[in-house]
Coordinates of C-alpha atoms in Angstrom, one line a residue:
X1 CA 77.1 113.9 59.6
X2 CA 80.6 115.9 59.8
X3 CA 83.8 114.6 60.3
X4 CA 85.9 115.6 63.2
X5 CA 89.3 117.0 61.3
X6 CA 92.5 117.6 63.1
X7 CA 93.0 121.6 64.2
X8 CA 96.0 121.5 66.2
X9 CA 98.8 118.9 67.2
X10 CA 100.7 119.2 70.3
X11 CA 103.9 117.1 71.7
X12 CA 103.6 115.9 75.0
X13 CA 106.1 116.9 77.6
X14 CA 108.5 114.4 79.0
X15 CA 108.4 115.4 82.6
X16 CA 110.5 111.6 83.8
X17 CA 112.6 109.7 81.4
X18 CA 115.0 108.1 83.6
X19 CA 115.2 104.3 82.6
X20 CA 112.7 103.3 84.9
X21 CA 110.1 105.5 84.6
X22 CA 108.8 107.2 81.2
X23 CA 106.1 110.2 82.4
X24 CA 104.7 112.6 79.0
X25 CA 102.0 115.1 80.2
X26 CA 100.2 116.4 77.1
X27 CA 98.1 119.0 79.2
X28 CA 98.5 121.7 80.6
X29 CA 100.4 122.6 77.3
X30 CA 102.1 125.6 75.5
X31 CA 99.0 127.6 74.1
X32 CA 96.2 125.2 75.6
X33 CA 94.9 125.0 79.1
X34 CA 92.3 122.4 78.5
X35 CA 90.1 120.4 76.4
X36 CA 86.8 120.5 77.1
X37 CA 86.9 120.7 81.4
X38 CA 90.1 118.0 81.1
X39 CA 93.4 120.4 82.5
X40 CA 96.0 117.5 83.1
X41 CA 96.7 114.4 80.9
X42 CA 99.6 112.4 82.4
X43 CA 101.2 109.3 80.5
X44 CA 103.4 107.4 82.5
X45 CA 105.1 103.7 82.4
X46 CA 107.7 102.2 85.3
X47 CA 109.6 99.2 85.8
X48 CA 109.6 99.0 89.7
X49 CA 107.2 99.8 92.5
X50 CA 108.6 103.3 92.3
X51 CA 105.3 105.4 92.1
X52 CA 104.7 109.4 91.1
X53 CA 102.0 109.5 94.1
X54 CA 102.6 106.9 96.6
X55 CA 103.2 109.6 99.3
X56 CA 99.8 110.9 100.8
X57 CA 99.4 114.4 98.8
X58 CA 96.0 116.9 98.4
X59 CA 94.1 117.5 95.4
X60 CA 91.2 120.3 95.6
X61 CA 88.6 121.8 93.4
X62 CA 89.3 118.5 90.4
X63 CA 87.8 115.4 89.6
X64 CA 90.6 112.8 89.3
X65 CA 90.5 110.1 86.9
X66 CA 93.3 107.4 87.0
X67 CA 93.3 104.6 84.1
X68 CA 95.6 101.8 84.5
X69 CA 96.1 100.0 81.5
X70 CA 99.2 97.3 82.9
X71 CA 99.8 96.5 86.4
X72 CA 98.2 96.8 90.1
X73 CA 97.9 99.9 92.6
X74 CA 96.6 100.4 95.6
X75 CA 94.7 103.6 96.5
X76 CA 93.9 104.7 99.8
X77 CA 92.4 108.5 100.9
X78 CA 91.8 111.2 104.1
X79 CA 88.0 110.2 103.1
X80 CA 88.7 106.7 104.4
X81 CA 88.0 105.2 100.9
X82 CA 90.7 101.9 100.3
X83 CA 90.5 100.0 96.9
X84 CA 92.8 97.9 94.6
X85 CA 93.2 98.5 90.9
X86 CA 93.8 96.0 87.7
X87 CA 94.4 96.6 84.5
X88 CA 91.4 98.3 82.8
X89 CA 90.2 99.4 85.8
X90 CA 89.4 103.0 86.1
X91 CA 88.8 105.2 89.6
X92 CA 87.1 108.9 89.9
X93 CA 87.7 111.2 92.8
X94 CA 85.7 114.3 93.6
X95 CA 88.2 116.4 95.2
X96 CA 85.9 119.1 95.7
X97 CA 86.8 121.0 99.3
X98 CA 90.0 119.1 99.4
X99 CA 91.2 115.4 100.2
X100 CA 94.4 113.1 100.9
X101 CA 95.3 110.3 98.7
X102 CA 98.3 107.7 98.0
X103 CA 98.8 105.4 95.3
X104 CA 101.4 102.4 96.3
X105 CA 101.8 100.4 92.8
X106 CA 102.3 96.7 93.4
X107 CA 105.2 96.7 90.4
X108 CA 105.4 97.5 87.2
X109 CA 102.8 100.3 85.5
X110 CA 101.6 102.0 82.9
X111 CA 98.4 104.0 82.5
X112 CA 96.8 107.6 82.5
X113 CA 95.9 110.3 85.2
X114 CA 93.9 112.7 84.1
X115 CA 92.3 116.1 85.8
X116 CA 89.0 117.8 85.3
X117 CA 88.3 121.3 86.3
X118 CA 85.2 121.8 88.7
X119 CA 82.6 124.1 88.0
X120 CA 83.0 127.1 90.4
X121 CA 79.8 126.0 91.8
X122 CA 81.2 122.7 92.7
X123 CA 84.8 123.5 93.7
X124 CA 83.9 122.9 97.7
X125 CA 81.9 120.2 97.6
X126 CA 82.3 117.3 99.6
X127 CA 84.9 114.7 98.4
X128 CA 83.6 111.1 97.1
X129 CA 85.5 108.1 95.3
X130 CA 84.5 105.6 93.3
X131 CA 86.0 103.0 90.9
X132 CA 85.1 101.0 87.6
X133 CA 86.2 97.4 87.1
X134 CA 87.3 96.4 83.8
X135 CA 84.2 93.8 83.0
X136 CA 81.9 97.0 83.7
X137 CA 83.0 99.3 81.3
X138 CA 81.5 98.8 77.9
X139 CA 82.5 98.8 74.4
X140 CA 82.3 99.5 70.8
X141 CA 83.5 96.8 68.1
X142 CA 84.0 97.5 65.2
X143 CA 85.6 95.3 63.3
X144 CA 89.5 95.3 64.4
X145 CA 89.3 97.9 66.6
X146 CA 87.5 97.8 70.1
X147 CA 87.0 101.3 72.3
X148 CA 85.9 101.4 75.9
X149 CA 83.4 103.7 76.9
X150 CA 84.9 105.1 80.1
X151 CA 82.5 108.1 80.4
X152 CA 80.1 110.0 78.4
X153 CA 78.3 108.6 75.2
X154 CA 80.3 107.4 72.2
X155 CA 77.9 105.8 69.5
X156 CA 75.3 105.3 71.8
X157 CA 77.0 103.6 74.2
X158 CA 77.2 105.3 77.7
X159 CA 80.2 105.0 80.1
X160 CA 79.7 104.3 83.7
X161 CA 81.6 108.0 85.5
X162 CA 79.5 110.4 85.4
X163 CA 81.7 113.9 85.2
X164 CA 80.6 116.9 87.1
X165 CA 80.7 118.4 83.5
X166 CA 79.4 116.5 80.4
X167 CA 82.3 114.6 79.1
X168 CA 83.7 111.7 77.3
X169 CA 86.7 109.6 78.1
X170 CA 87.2 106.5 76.4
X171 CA 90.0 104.2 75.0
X172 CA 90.6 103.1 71.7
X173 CA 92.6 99.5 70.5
X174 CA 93.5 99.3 66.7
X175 CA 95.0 96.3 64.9
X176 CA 97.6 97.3 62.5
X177 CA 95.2 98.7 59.6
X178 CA 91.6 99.1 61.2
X179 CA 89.3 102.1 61.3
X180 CA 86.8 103.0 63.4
X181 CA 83.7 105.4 63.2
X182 CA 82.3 107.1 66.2
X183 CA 79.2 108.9 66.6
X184 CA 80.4 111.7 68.9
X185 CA 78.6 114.8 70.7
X186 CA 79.0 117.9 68.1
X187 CA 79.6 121.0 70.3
X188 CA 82.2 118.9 72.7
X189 CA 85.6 119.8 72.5
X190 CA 87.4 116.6 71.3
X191 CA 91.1 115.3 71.2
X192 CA 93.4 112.4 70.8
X193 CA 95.7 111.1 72.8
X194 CA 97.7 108.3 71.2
X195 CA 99.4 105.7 73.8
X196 CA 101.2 103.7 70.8
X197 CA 101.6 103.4 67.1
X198 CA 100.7 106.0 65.0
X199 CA 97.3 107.6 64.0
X200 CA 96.5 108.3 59.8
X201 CA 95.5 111.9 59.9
X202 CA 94.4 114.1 56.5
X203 CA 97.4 116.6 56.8
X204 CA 99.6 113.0 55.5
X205 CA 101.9 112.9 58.4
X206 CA 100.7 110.2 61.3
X207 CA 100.0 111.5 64.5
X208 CA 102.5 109.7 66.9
X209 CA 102.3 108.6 70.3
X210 CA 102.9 111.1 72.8
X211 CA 101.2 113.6 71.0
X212 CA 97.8 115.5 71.5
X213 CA 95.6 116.3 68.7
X214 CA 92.8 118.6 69.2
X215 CA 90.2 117.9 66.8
X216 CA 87.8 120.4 65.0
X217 CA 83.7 120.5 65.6
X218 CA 81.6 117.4 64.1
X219 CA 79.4 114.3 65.1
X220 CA 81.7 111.8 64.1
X221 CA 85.8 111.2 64.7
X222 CA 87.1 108.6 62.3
X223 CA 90.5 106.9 63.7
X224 CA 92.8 104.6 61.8
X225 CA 95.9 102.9 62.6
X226 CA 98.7 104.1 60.3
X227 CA 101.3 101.7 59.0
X228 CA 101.9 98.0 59.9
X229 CA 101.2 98.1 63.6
X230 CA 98.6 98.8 65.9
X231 CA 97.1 101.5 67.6
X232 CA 96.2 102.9 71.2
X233 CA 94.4 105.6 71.6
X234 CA 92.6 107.4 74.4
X235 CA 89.4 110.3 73.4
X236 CA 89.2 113.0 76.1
X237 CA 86.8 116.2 76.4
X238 CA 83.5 117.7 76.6
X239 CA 81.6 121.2 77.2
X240 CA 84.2 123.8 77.9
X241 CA 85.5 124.5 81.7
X242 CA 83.4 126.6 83.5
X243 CA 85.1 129.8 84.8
X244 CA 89.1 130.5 84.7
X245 CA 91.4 127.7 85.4
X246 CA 94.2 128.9 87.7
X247 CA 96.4 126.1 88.8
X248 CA 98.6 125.8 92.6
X249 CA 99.9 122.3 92.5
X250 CA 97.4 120.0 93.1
X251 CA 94.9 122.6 93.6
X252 CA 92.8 124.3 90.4
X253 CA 90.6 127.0 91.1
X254 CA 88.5 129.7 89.6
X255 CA 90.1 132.3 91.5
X256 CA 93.4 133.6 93.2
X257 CA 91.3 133.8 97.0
X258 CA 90.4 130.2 96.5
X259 CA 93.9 128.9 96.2
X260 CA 95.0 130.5 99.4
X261 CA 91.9 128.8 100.6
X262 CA 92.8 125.6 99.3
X263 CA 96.1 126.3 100.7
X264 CA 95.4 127.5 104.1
X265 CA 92.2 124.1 104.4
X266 CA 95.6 121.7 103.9
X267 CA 97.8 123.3 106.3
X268 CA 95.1 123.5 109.0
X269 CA 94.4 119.2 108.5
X270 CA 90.8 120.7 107.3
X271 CA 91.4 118.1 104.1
X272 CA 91.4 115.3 106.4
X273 CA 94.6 113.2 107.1
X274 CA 97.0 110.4 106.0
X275 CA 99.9 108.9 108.0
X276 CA 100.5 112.0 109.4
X277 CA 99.6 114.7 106.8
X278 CA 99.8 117.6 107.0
X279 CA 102.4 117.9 109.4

């Protein structure tokens, strides 16, 4: 079996740092557009009940994936779908042909949003929602070091979201010290996200938190928690996007005509609406 190596390291962006609320979004990035059909990784931690989408707003031609790791939100959609998440919950939304959602945080939060690119065949179909509570998504233990199987296979454990394209998504806890080895798919494109702490990687110099790092072909990705403290980790990818990846907004399509599509279906209230929206 081959070990998954490090290929490239990228720093997230800070998009908000303004005392209250910390946002790093390590994809889209400089020089890389996805990883595997993953487009948009957004870190984010607030204080108050300040949110980043608690006004109704569209998404079209993505799967949403929101991971709350501290805190409460409520969601609620143009598709009529209303649910309440806790920490270590996770929700998918097909946006497919377009939809409306708002996310009111009940305080404090921290967790991940992340976007997947729909295969062109799949870009209008018909929105759908659903959510994963904590005590339903399993895990690996190894040792120190526990990692959630979100979605996709990770040493033979299966997550409970099922992506339009094969993926994995899962979330890694390290004590200060522990490895872990996972028995990943060998053709998926694989990175790292790390939350917190730092990462040990070959090259000598840790991978810290808020950085992305893309990770070479293999069947197995090895993580340890550098130095004295722990680590937090989330592993994102799968097959490659299908198609080109051209981003409006909230809308990513595989082609200029379908964003003016996208565009056009919000303005006419063809996505559905949501106190109001579109006006």
């Amino acid at each position: 079996m081959k070990n998954r190596r490090i290929e490239t390291r990228l720093a997230a962006m800070r998009v908000i740092d303004d005392g209250d609320m910390l946002l790093l979004r390590a994809l889209p990035a400089p020089g890389r557009t996805s990883v595997g059909p993953f487009v948009f990784v957004d870190h984010y931690r607030h204080r108050s009940r300040r949110g980043i989408g608690d006004r109704p707003h569209p998404h079209a031609g993505i799967e949403v994936l929101s991971y709350l790791l501290e805190g409460g939100v409520e969601h609620r959609d143009s598709m009529g779908f209303r649910d309440r998440l806790g920490p270590g919950d996770a929700q998918w939304i097909r946006a497919g042909r377009g939809i409306l959602h708002a996310e009111q945080p009940e305080g404090g939060r921290h967790g991940l949003q992340l976007w997947t690119s729909l295969p062109p065949a799949q870009k209008f179909d018909e929105p759908t929602y659903a959510s994963f509570r904590a005590a339903d998504i399993p895990e690996v233990r190894q040792g120190a070091a526990r990692v959630r199987v979100i979605a996709g296979s990770i040493d033979g454990v299966e997550g409970p979201m099922a992506l339009a394209t094969p993926s994995v998504f899962a979330h890694a806890e390290l004590a200060a010290g522990a490895t872990v080895t996972l028995s990943v798919a060998e053709r998926h494109e694989l990175a790292l996200y790390v939350l917190a702490g730092e990462l040990e990687s070959e090259t000598g110099s840790p991978v810290a938190a808020g950085e992305l790092a893309v990770l070479t072909p293999g069947s197995r990705v090895v993580l340890t928690a550098a130095g004295d403290r722990p680590a937090t980790v989330a592993l994102i990818g799968g097959q490659p996007a299908e198609g080109p990846i051209l981003f409006a907004g909230p809308f990513v399509m595989d082609t200029p005509e379908r964003l003016v599509r996208a565009r056009e279906d919000y303005l006419a209230g063809r996505m559905g609406r949501l106190e109001g929206v579109p006006f």
